[in-house]
Coordinates of C-alpha atoms and ligand atoms in Angstrom, one line a residue:
M8 CA 0.0 0.0 0.0
I9 CA 1.3 3.4 -0.9
T10 CA 1.1 6.3 1.4
R11 CA -0.6 9.5 0.5
R12 CA 2.6 11.3 0.8
E13 CA 4.4 8.9 -1.6
F14 CA 1.5 9.2 -3.9
L15 CA 1.7 13.0 -3.9
K16 CA 5.4 12.8 -4.5
Q17 CA 4.9 10.4 -7.4
S18 CA 2.3 12.5 -9.1
G19 CA 4.5 15.6 -8.8
L20 CA 2.1 17.3 -6.4
L21 CA 4.4 17.6 -3.5
A22 CA 7.0 19.4 -5.4
T23 CA 4.7 22.3 -6.1
A24 CA 3.5 24.6 -3.5
W25 CA -0.2 24.4 -4.2
C26 CA -2.2 26.3 -1.6
L27 CA -4.7 23.4 -1.1
P28 CA -5.6 21.6 2.0
L29 CA -4.1 18.2 2.0
G30 CA -7.1 16.9 3.8
A31 CA -9.3 17.6 0.8
P32 CA -11.8 14.8 0.0
N33 CA -10.4 11.9 -1.8
A34 CA -13.6 10.6 -3.5
L35 CA -13.6 9.6 -7.1
V36 CA -16.0 10.6 -9.8
P37 CA -19.1 8.4 -9.2
G38 CA -19.5 5.5 -11.6
V39 CA -15.8 5.3 -12.4
E40 CA -14.3 1.8 -12.4
D41 CA -11.6 2.1 -15.0
E42 CA -8.2 1.3 -13.6
S43 CA -6.7 4.4 -15.1
R44 CA -8.8 6.3 -12.5
E45 CA -7.4 4.6 -9.5
V46 CA -6.4 6.8 -6.6
V47 CA -3.7 4.3 -5.6
P48 CA -1.6 4.1 -8.7
R49 CA 0.2 1.1 -10.1
P50 CA 3.9 1.2 -9.6
S51 CA 5.6 2.7 -12.6
I52 CA 8.6 1.3 -14.4
T53 CA 11.8 3.3 -13.9
A54 CA 15.2 3.1 -15.5
S55 CA 16.5 1.0 -12.5
S56 CA 13.7 -1.5 -12.8
I57 CA 14.2 -2.4 -16.4
A58 CA 17.1 -3.4 -18.7
N59 CA 18.7 -0.3 -20.2
F60 CA 19.7 0.3 -23.8
V61 CA 18.4 -3.0 -25.3
D62 CA 16.2 -1.6 -28.0
P63 CA 17.5 0.3 -31.1
L64 CA 16.2 3.8 -31.3
P65 CA 13.2 3.8 -33.7
I66 CA 13.3 6.3 -36.5
P67 CA 9.8 7.5 -37.3
P68 CA 8.8 6.6 -40.9
L69 CA 8.6 9.4 -43.5
A70 CA 5.1 10.6 -44.3
R71 CA 4.3 9.9 -48.0
P72 CA 1.7 11.7 -50.0
V73 CA -1.1 9.4 -51.3
D74 CA -2.1 11.7 -54.2
E75 CA -1.9 15.2 -55.7
R76 CA -4.7 17.8 -55.5
P77 CA -5.2 21.3 -57.0
D78 CA -3.8 24.0 -54.7
P79 CA -6.9 25.7 -53.3
F80 CA -5.1 29.0 -53.2
D81 CA -3.2 28.8 -56.5
Q82 CA -5.3 27.3 -59.3
G83 CA -3.3 25.5 -61.8
R84 CA -0.7 24.2 -59.4
R85 CA -1.0 20.7 -58.0
I86 CA 0.3 19.9 -54.5
A87 CA 1.0 16.8 -52.4
Y88 CA -1.9 15.3 -50.6
Y89 CA -1.4 13.2 -47.4
R90 CA -4.0 11.1 -45.6
I91 CA -3.1 10.4 -42.0
E92 CA -5.3 8.2 -39.9
M93 CA -5.5 8.3 -36.1
S94 CA -6.2 4.9 -34.6
E95 CA -5.5 2.7 -31.6
I96 CA -2.5 0.5 -31.9
F97 CA -0.4 -1.9 -29.8
A98 CA 3.3 -1.3 -29.7
K99 CA 6.2 -2.4 -27.5
L100 CA 7.7 0.4 -25.5
H101 CA 10.6 -1.9 -24.4
R102 CA 11.9 -5.4 -25.3
D103 CA 10.9 -6.8 -21.9
L104 CA 7.4 -5.4 -21.8
P105 CA 4.2 -6.6 -23.5
P106 CA 2.8 -4.2 -26.2
A107 CA 1.2 -1.1 -24.9
R108 CA -2.2 0.2 -26.1
L109 CA -1.5 3.6 -27.7
W110 CA -3.1 6.1 -30.0
A111 CA -1.1 6.7 -33.2
Y112 CA -1.0 8.5 -36.5
N113 CA -0.8 6.1 -39.4
G114 CA -0.1 3.2 -37.0
T115 CA 3.0 4.7 -35.3
S116 CA 3.7 6.8 -32.2
P117 CA 5.5 9.2 -32.8
G118 CA 3.5 9.6 -36.1
P119 CA 5.2 9.7 -39.5
M120 CA 7.7 12.5 -40.0
F121 CA 6.8 15.1 -42.6
E122 CA 9.5 16.7 -44.7
A123 CA 8.3 19.9 -46.3
R124 CA 10.0 22.4 -48.5
K125 CA 9.7 26.1 -47.9
G126 CA 7.2 27.5 -50.4
S127 CA 5.7 24.1 -51.4
P128 CA 2.3 23.8 -49.7
L129 CA 0.8 20.5 -48.9
L130 CA -2.6 19.2 -47.8
V131 CA -3.1 16.7 -45.0
E132 CA -6.4 14.9 -44.4
W133 CA -6.4 14.0 -40.8
V134 CA -8.8 11.1 -40.3
N135 CA -10.2 10.3 -36.9
A136 CA -10.4 6.5 -36.8
L137 CA -10.0 6.3 -33.0
P138 CA -12.1 3.9 -30.9
K139 CA -15.3 5.1 -29.2
A140 CA -13.8 4.8 -25.7
H141 CA -11.0 7.0 -24.4
L142 CA -7.8 5.3 -23.3
F143 CA -7.8 7.5 -20.1
A144 CA -10.3 8.9 -17.7
V145 CA -11.9 12.1 -19.0
D146 CA -12.4 14.7 -16.3
H147 CA -15.8 16.2 -17.0
H148 CA -15.2 19.1 -14.6
I149 CA -12.8 20.6 -17.1
H150 CA -14.1 23.3 -19.3
G151 CA -14.8 21.9 -22.8
A152 CA -14.8 18.3 -21.6
E153 CA -18.2 18.2 -20.0
A154 CA -20.2 15.0 -19.9
S155 CA -22.3 16.4 -22.7
K156 CA -19.3 16.2 -25.0
P157 CA -18.1 13.0 -26.6
N158 CA -15.1 11.5 -24.7
V159 CA -13.2 10.8 -27.9
R160 CA -12.6 13.9 -29.9
A161 CA -9.5 15.0 -31.8
V162 CA -8.1 17.9 -33.8
V163 CA -4.6 18.3 -35.1
H164 CA -2.5 21.4 -34.7
L165 CA 0.9 21.9 -36.4
H166 CA 2.9 23.6 -33.7
G167 CA 5.1 26.4 -35.0
A168 CA 3.4 26.6 -38.4
K169 CA 2.2 29.8 -40.1
V170 CA -1.2 28.6 -41.4
R171 CA -4.7 30.0 -41.9
P172 CA -7.1 29.8 -38.9
D173 CA -9.2 27.1 -40.4
S174 CA -6.2 24.8 -40.8
D175 CA -4.6 25.6 -37.5
G176 CA -6.4 23.1 -35.3
D177 CA -8.4 25.4 -33.1
P178 CA -9.2 23.5 -29.9
E179 CA -12.9 23.9 -30.6
D180 CA -12.6 22.4 -34.1
W181 CA -12.5 18.9 -32.8
Y182 CA -14.3 16.0 -34.5
V183 CA -15.4 12.5 -33.5
P184 CA -14.4 9.1 -34.8
G185 CA -15.6 8.5 -38.4
K186 CA -14.9 12.2 -39.4
S187 CA -11.9 13.8 -41.0
R188 CA -10.6 17.3 -41.7
T189 CA -8.1 18.6 -44.2
S190 CA -5.5 21.1 -43.4
Y191 CA -3.6 23.3 -45.8
Y192 CA 0.0 23.9 -44.8
P193 CA 1.6 26.6 -47.0
N194 CA 5.1 26.1 -45.6
G195 CA 5.8 29.7 -46.2
Q196 CA 8.3 30.0 -43.4
D197 CA 12.0 29.3 -42.7
A198 CA 13.5 25.9 -42.2
A199 CA 12.6 24.6 -38.7
M200 CA 11.5 21.6 -36.9
L201 CA 7.7 21.9 -36.2
W202 CA 5.7 19.2 -34.6
Y203 CA 2.0 18.2 -34.9
H204 CA -0.1 17.1 -32.0
D205 CA -3.6 16.8 -30.8
H206 CA -5.3 19.9 -29.5
A207 CA -8.9 19.0 -28.6
L208 CA -10.4 21.3 -25.9
G209 CA -10.2 19.9 -22.4
I210 CA -8.5 16.6 -23.3
T211 CA -5.3 17.6 -25.1
R212 CA -3.2 16.3 -22.2
L213 CA -4.8 12.8 -22.5
N214 CA -4.8 12.7 -26.3
V215 CA -1.1 13.7 -26.5
Y216 CA -0.3 11.4 -23.6
A217 CA -1.9 8.5 -25.5
G218 CA 0.6 9.0 -28.3
L219 CA -0.8 11.6 -30.7
F220 CA 2.3 13.6 -31.8
G221 CA 4.8 13.6 -34.6
A222 CA 7.6 15.6 -36.2
Y223 CA 7.3 18.0 -39.2
I224 CA 10.5 19.4 -40.7
V225 CA 10.5 22.4 -42.9
R226 CA 13.6 22.7 -45.1
D227 CA 14.9 25.6 -47.2
E228 CA 17.8 26.5 -49.5
A229 CA 19.6 28.7 -47.0
E230 CA 19.9 25.8 -44.6
R231 CA 20.8 23.2 -47.3
A232 CA 23.7 25.4 -48.4
L233 CA 25.2 25.0 -44.9
N234 CA 25.8 21.3 -45.5
L235 CA 24.8 20.2 -42.1
P236 CA 24.7 16.4 -41.3
S237 CA 21.8 15.0 -43.2
G238 CA 20.2 11.7 -44.3
K239 CA 20.9 9.0 -41.7
Y240 CA 23.1 11.5 -39.9
E241 CA 20.2 13.7 -39.0
V242 CA 18.0 12.1 -36.4
P243 CA 14.9 13.3 -34.6
L244 CA 14.7 12.7 -30.9
I245 CA 11.1 13.1 -29.7
L246 CA 11.1 13.0 -25.9
C247 CA 8.3 12.5 -23.4
D248 CA 7.9 11.1 -19.9
R249 CA 5.3 8.5 -19.1
K250 CA 4.1 6.2 -16.3
I251 CA 4.2 2.6 -17.4
D252 CA 2.9 -0.3 -15.4
S253 CA 4.4 -3.8 -15.2
R254 CA 2.2 -5.0 -18.0
G255 CA 3.7 -2.4 -20.2
Q256 CA 0.7 -0.1 -20.3
L257 CA 0.7 3.7 -20.0
F258 CA -1.3 5.0 -17.1
Y259 CA -2.3 8.5 -16.2
P260 CA -2.7 9.2 -12.5
A261 CA -5.9 10.5 -10.9
S262 CA -5.7 13.4 -8.5
P263 CA -5.9 12.5 -4.8
M264 CA -7.1 16.0 -4.0
F265 CA -10.1 16.7 -6.1
H266 CA -13.3 14.9 -7.0
A267 CA -11.9 14.5 -10.4
P268 CA -9.1 12.9 -12.3
W269 CA -7.3 16.2 -13.1
I270 CA -3.8 16.7 -11.8
S271 CA -2.1 20.0 -11.9
E272 CA 1.0 18.6 -13.6
F273 CA 2.1 15.2 -14.8
Y274 CA 5.5 13.7 -14.1
G275 CA 6.3 10.3 -15.4
T276 CA 9.0 8.0 -14.1
A277 CA 10.2 6.7 -17.5
V278 CA 11.2 8.6 -20.6
L279 CA 10.4 7.5 -24.2
V280 CA 12.7 8.5 -27.0
N281 CA 10.9 8.1 -30.3
G282 CA 8.4 5.9 -28.5
K283 CA 11.0 3.6 -26.8
L284 CA 12.1 3.3 -23.3
L285 CA 15.9 3.7 -22.9
P286 CA 16.9 2.9 -26.4
Y287 CA 20.4 3.0 -28.0
L288 CA 21.5 4.4 -31.3
A289 CA 24.5 2.8 -33.1
V290 CA 26.5 5.7 -34.5
E291 CA 29.7 6.2 -36.6
P292 CA 32.6 8.2 -35.3
R293 CA 31.5 11.4 -37.1
Q294 CA 29.1 14.4 -36.8
Y295 CA 25.4 13.9 -36.3
R296 CA 22.5 16.4 -36.1
F297 CA 19.8 15.6 -33.6
R298 CA 16.5 17.4 -33.8
V299 CA 15.1 17.4 -30.3
V300 CA 11.5 18.2 -29.3
N301 CA 10.0 17.8 -25.9
V302 CA 6.4 16.5 -26.3
S303 CA 6.0 15.8 -22.5
N304 CA 2.9 17.1 -20.8
S305 CA 4.8 18.9 -18.0
R306 CA 8.4 17.9 -17.7
F307 CA 11.2 20.3 -18.6
F308 CA 14.3 18.3 -19.7
S309 CA 17.8 19.4 -18.8
L310 CA 19.9 17.4 -21.2
S311 CA 23.6 16.4 -20.7
L312 CA 26.1 13.8 -21.9
S313 CA 27.8 11.2 -19.7
N314 CA 31.2 12.3 -21.1
Q315 CA 30.6 15.8 -19.8
E316 CA 31.1 17.3 -23.3
P317 CA 28.8 20.2 -24.2
F318 CA 26.4 20.0 -27.1
T319 CA 26.8 22.2 -30.1
Q320 CA 23.4 23.9 -30.4
I321 CA 22.6 25.3 -33.8
G322 CA 18.9 25.9 -33.6
S323 CA 15.8 26.3 -31.4
D324 CA 12.1 26.4 -32.0
Q325 CA 11.9 28.4 -35.2
G326 CA 15.0 27.3 -36.9
L327 CA 18.7 28.0 -36.9
M328 CA 20.4 30.5 -34.5
R329 CA 22.9 33.1 -35.6
S330 CA 25.8 30.9 -34.9
P331 CA 26.6 27.6 -33.2
L332 CA 26.9 27.6 -29.4
M333 CA 28.5 25.2 -26.9
V334 CA 25.8 24.5 -24.3
T335 CA 25.3 22.1 -21.4
P336 CA 22.9 21.3 -20.0
V337 CA 20.4 22.1 -22.8
I338 CA 17.0 22.9 -21.2
V339 CA 14.0 22.0 -23.3
A340 CA 10.6 22.9 -21.9
P341 CA 7.4 21.3 -23.2
A342 CA 7.0 22.1 -26.9
E343 CA 10.5 23.6 -27.2
R344 CA 13.0 22.3 -29.8
A345 CA 16.7 22.1 -29.7
D346 CA 18.8 21.4 -32.8
L347 CA 22.0 19.8 -31.7
V348 CA 25.2 18.7 -33.4
L349 CA 27.2 16.0 -31.7
D350 CA 30.6 14.9 -33.0
F351 CA 31.5 11.3 -32.1
A352 CA 34.8 11.3 -34.1
A353 CA 36.9 11.2 -31.0
H354 CA 34.9 8.5 -29.4
Q355 CA 35.4 5.3 -31.4
G356 CA 34.2 2.3 -29.5
K357 CA 32.7 4.4 -26.7
Q358 CA 29.3 4.5 -25.2
I359 CA 27.8 7.9 -24.3
V360 CA 24.6 8.3 -22.4
L361 CA 22.2 11.2 -22.9
S362 CA 20.6 12.1 -19.6
D363 CA 18.2 14.4 -17.9
V364 CA 18.2 15.2 -14.2
S365 CA 15.5 12.5 -14.0
G366 CA 18.0 9.9 -15.2
S367 CA 19.3 8.2 -18.4
L368 CA 17.3 8.8 -21.6
M369 CA 19.3 6.9 -24.2
Q370 CA 22.7 5.7 -25.2
F371 CA 24.9 6.4 -28.3
R372 CA 27.1 3.5 -29.2
V373 CA 30.0 4.6 -31.3
D374 CA 31.4 1.9 -33.6
N375 CA 35.1 1.3 -34.4
S376 CA 35.1 2.4 -38.0
R377 CA 37.6 5.1 -39.1
A378 CA 36.7 8.5 -37.8
A379 CA 35.4 10.9 -40.4
N380 CA 37.1 14.2 -40.6
S381 CA 35.1 16.7 -38.7
V382 CA 33.8 19.5 -40.8
A383 CA 33.8 22.8 -39.0
L384 CA 30.3 24.2 -38.7
P385 CA 29.8 27.6 -40.4
A386 CA 30.4 30.4 -38.0
T387 CA 27.3 32.2 -39.3
L388 CA 24.2 30.0 -39.6
R389 CA 21.6 32.6 -40.3
R390 CA 20.9 36.3 -40.2
I391 CA 18.4 37.2 -37.5
K392 CA 17.4 40.8 -37.4
P393 CA 16.4 41.9 -33.9
L394 CA 13.0 43.4 -33.6
P395 CA 13.7 46.7 -31.7
P396 CA 11.4 47.3 -28.8
K397 CA 10.6 50.7 -30.1
S398 CA 9.1 49.2 -33.3
A399 CA 6.2 47.8 -31.1
I400 CA 3.0 49.8 -31.5
R401 CA 1.6 48.2 -28.4
T402 CA 2.6 46.5 -25.1
R403 CA 0.3 44.0 -23.5
T404 CA 0.7 43.1 -19.9
L405 CA -0.7 39.6 -19.3
T406 CA -0.7 37.7 -16.1
L407 CA -0.2 34.0 -15.6
D408 CA -2.5 32.9 -12.7
Q409 CA -3.6 30.0 -10.7
Y410 CA -6.8 30.0 -8.5
N411 CA -9.0 27.7 -6.6
D412 CA -12.4 27.3 -8.0
P413 CA -14.9 28.9 -5.5
A414 CA -16.3 25.4 -4.9
G415 CA -12.8 24.3 -4.0
K416 CA -13.0 21.3 -6.2
V417 CA -10.8 22.0 -9.1
M418 CA -7.9 24.4 -9.3
R419 CA -7.9 26.6 -12.3
M420 CA -5.0 28.1 -14.2
L421 CA -5.8 31.2 -16.2
L422 CA -4.2 33.8 -18.5
N423 CA -4.8 37.4 -17.5
G424 CA -7.6 36.3 -15.2
T425 CA -9.8 35.4 -18.1
H426 CA -11.5 32.1 -19.0
W427 CA -11.3 30.5 -22.4
D428 CA -14.9 31.3 -23.1
M429 CA -14.7 35.0 -22.4
P430 CA -14.6 37.5 -25.3
I431 CA -11.4 37.9 -27.1
T432 CA -9.2 40.7 -25.6
E433 CA -6.0 40.4 -27.6
R434 CA -6.5 41.7 -31.2
P435 CA -3.2 42.6 -32.8
V436 CA -3.4 44.1 -36.3
L437 CA -1.9 42.1 -39.2
G438 CA 1.6 43.2 -39.9
S439 CA 2.1 45.1 -36.7
I440 CA 4.7 44.5 -34.0
E441 CA 3.7 44.1 -30.4
M442 CA 5.4 43.5 -27.1
W443 CA 3.8 41.0 -24.7
R444 CA 4.8 41.0 -21.1
F445 CA 4.0 37.8 -19.2
V446 CA 3.6 38.5 -15.5
N447 CA 4.0 35.2 -13.7
L448 CA 2.0 35.3 -10.4
T449 CA 2.3 31.6 -9.8
P450 CA 5.0 29.6 -8.0
D451 CA 5.8 27.6 -11.2
P452 CA 7.4 28.2 -14.6
H453 CA 5.1 28.1 -17.6
P454 CA 6.2 27.6 -21.2
I455 CA 4.0 30.1 -23.1
H456 CA 3.3 29.5 -26.7
L457 CA 1.6 31.6 -29.4
H458 CA 0.1 30.1 -32.5
L459 CA 0.9 31.6 -35.9
V460 CA 3.8 33.8 -35.0
R461 CA 7.5 33.5 -34.2
F462 CA 8.9 35.9 -31.7
Q463 CA 12.1 37.1 -30.0
I464 CA 12.6 37.1 -26.2
L465 CA 13.7 40.5 -25.0
E466 CA 14.3 40.0 -21.3
R467 CA 13.2 38.5 -18.0
R468 CA 13.1 40.4 -14.8
E469 CA 12.1 39.5 -11.3
F470 CA 9.4 41.5 -9.6
D471 CA 7.4 41.7 -6.3
V472 CA 4.4 39.5 -6.7
A473 CA 2.6 40.5 -3.5
A474 CA 2.9 44.2 -4.4
Y475 CA 1.6 43.5 -7.9
Q476 CA -1.4 41.6 -6.5
K477 CA -2.2 44.5 -4.2
S478 CA -1.8 47.5 -6.6
K479 CA -1.2 46.1 -10.1
E480 CA 2.0 48.0 -10.0
V481 CA 5.3 46.5 -11.1
H482 CA 8.1 46.7 -8.6
F483 CA 11.2 45.1 -10.0
T484 CA 13.4 43.3 -7.5
G485 CA 16.2 42.4 -9.8
P486 CA 18.1 43.6 -12.9
P487 CA 16.8 42.8 -16.4
M488 CA 18.2 39.5 -17.7
R489 CA 18.9 38.8 -21.3
P490 CA 17.6 35.6 -22.7
D491 CA 20.0 32.6 -22.6
P492 CA 22.3 32.6 -25.7
N493 CA 20.5 29.6 -27.1
E494 CA 17.2 31.5 -26.8
A495 CA 18.3 34.4 -28.9
G496 CA 16.9 33.1 -32.1
W497 CA 13.3 32.9 -33.3
K498 CA 11.1 31.2 -30.8
D499 CA 7.4 30.1 -30.5
T500 CA 7.5 29.0 -26.9
V501 CA 9.1 30.8 -24.0
R502 CA 9.8 29.7 -20.5
C503 CA 8.3 32.1 -18.0
P504 CA 9.9 31.6 -14.6
P505 CA 8.0 32.3 -11.4
K506 CA 8.1 35.8 -9.9
T507 CA 9.4 37.1 -13.2
I508 CA 8.1 39.2 -16.0
T509 CA 9.1 37.8 -19.3
R510 CA 9.0 40.2 -22.3
I511 CA 8.7 39.0 -25.9
I512 CA 8.3 40.9 -29.2
A513 CA 6.5 39.6 -32.3
R514 CA 5.3 40.7 -35.7
F515 CA 1.7 39.4 -36.2
E516 CA 2.2 38.4 -39.8
G517 CA 0.7 35.8 -42.0
F518 CA -3.1 35.7 -41.8
T519 CA -6.0 37.3 -40.1
G520 CA -8.5 35.5 -37.9
R521 CA -8.7 33.6 -34.6
Y522 CA -5.7 31.8 -33.1
V523 CA -4.8 30.8 -29.6
W524 CA -2.0 31.3 -27.1
H525 CA -1.5 29.1 -24.0
C526 CA 0.7 27.5 -21.5
H527 CA 2.2 24.3 -23.0
V528 CA 2.1 22.4 -19.7
L529 CA -0.8 20.3 -21.1
E530 CA -2.5 20.0 -17.7
H531 CA -2.6 23.8 -17.4
E532 CA -3.6 24.3 -21.0
D533 CA -6.6 21.9 -20.5
N534 CA -7.7 23.7 -17.4
E535 CA -8.1 27.1 -19.1
M536 CA -4.6 28.4 -19.2
M537 CA -5.3 29.1 -22.8
R538 CA -7.0 32.0 -24.6
P539 CA -8.1 32.8 -28.1
Y540 CA -6.6 35.9 -29.8
E541 CA -7.5 37.5 -33.1
V542 CA -5.4 39.0 -35.8
L543 CA -7.3 41.9 -37.3
A544 CA -6.9 43.2 -40.9
G545 CA -5.1 46.5 -41.0
P546 CA -6.8 49.6 -42.3
S547 CA -7.1 49.0 -46.1
P548 CA -5.0 51.3 -48.3
A549 CA -8.3 52.7 -49.8
R550 CA -9.5 53.9 -46.5
K551 CA -6.2 55.5 -45.7
R552 CA -6.1 57.5 -48.9
P553 CA -5.9 61.2 -47.9
G554 CA -9.0 63.2 -48.8
A555 CA -11.2 60.1 -49.2
K556 CA -14.8 61.1 -48.4
R557 CA -16.6 59.4 -45.6
R558 CA -20.2 58.6 -46.3
Ligands
C2O20 CU1 1.9 22.9 -29.4 CU2 -1.3 25.2 -29.2 O1 0.3 24.0 -29.3
CU21 CU1 1.1 25.8 -31.6
CU22 CU1 1.5 26.5 -17.1

């Protein structure tokens, strides 16, 4: 029997200073028998309870178009058409475990990897062929996941992509099994590693946890000219933490504190890399490029190598940085990406472990072949023009909040004190530059993500939270801090530390219409730490014409 304290620790609840009574009722939702809703969880596999590095690292298959279709926005041109089906599968997470029940895109989790070329649009029909019952308990207290809604709903969002609102995967655009929806991805953006994942309102954390995520790489000429390691020397590393029981099944813990299976954050005890637990990758003694994305619900990874060598980081969320940087550890918050170059040339016959503070993630096994000559990376990877703060036509101050529901049952995480359903308050004008200041009033860091746009981080600065709560006035308690060197490129997700105001600047370009911004801790996002925003059309040139008559 597990103690309450151990349980809280395992579910990550002890680590966070939630202002909730520990004696809160422990009851479950009535009528719930499913094992995934147990208050007392199954013990979860850890790196020390299972053989390490026995499975080769899986490489997600490449997505292949099934057809061509006319480009809906450019008559006369035909573009690639993909059809990707979401379904339930069974797949082994480890050699010594029975196959796990997962949700997958085209039969694999992670789903197939897209390779897109800048300027070549493509169409993807996302087919919902999921079963009628959810893999995990759906908490009907969560906004958007009420009992009146179907438990199984899905909608795909391409994270980091500049797409029209109707292809963006708005959380309310979910659809049920048997339905499909086609998205148009223009790929009118610089080379970067994007990723696709489920975004259905109120159950994103469960759908992504079940396995609905995959990589999407945009390539362009500028990047190709740099001759970075490619082909089998360029490897995606898709990281997520999970709880896995002795039968090899994923489970998602229930909250011991509320009348509902919502937990404020999820921390697993095992990490999957490309869908495998503690895999190894056989490598040659040469340079490799690793495209890392953190698809965890809540965990921030802090990556390091067992030989103490730093990583050479060449890119982040929205593509290459100005120049290569030596970094260790590399911190990757949920949804962030890190583009890393590792050179194994001096490590013939060696084994190097990639670790996080939570333990080992995977092993590189360098073979004994002759070491390839290491090519020096270009000193300049990309030109990135800083957006000057004075170019912003507007500054928005937006708080990151956590509250208890008045009924005391469910804690809520909000943005700027507003619920998802309240009228839109952020309406930047197309083409304009704005500064957004995230005022974190909570005791936790939040990775904040904006759809549609890429941005630059200007600074972070500590402030007095209590004073702000009293008077809404900002009293800084520390000096402004520049973003980390590896955050100085184009970003789409920014870590907002507690007691800190984080300032970003973005040009709202691309399309008009409704998008969303949110915390990418999926438990927070699902419980209303997400807001719609709308890009408005600018004044049309006709209306600006001097002397034009008003009627
Ligand atoms: Cu990774 Cu709203 O998304
Ligand atoms: Cu996104
Ligand atoms: Cu958050």
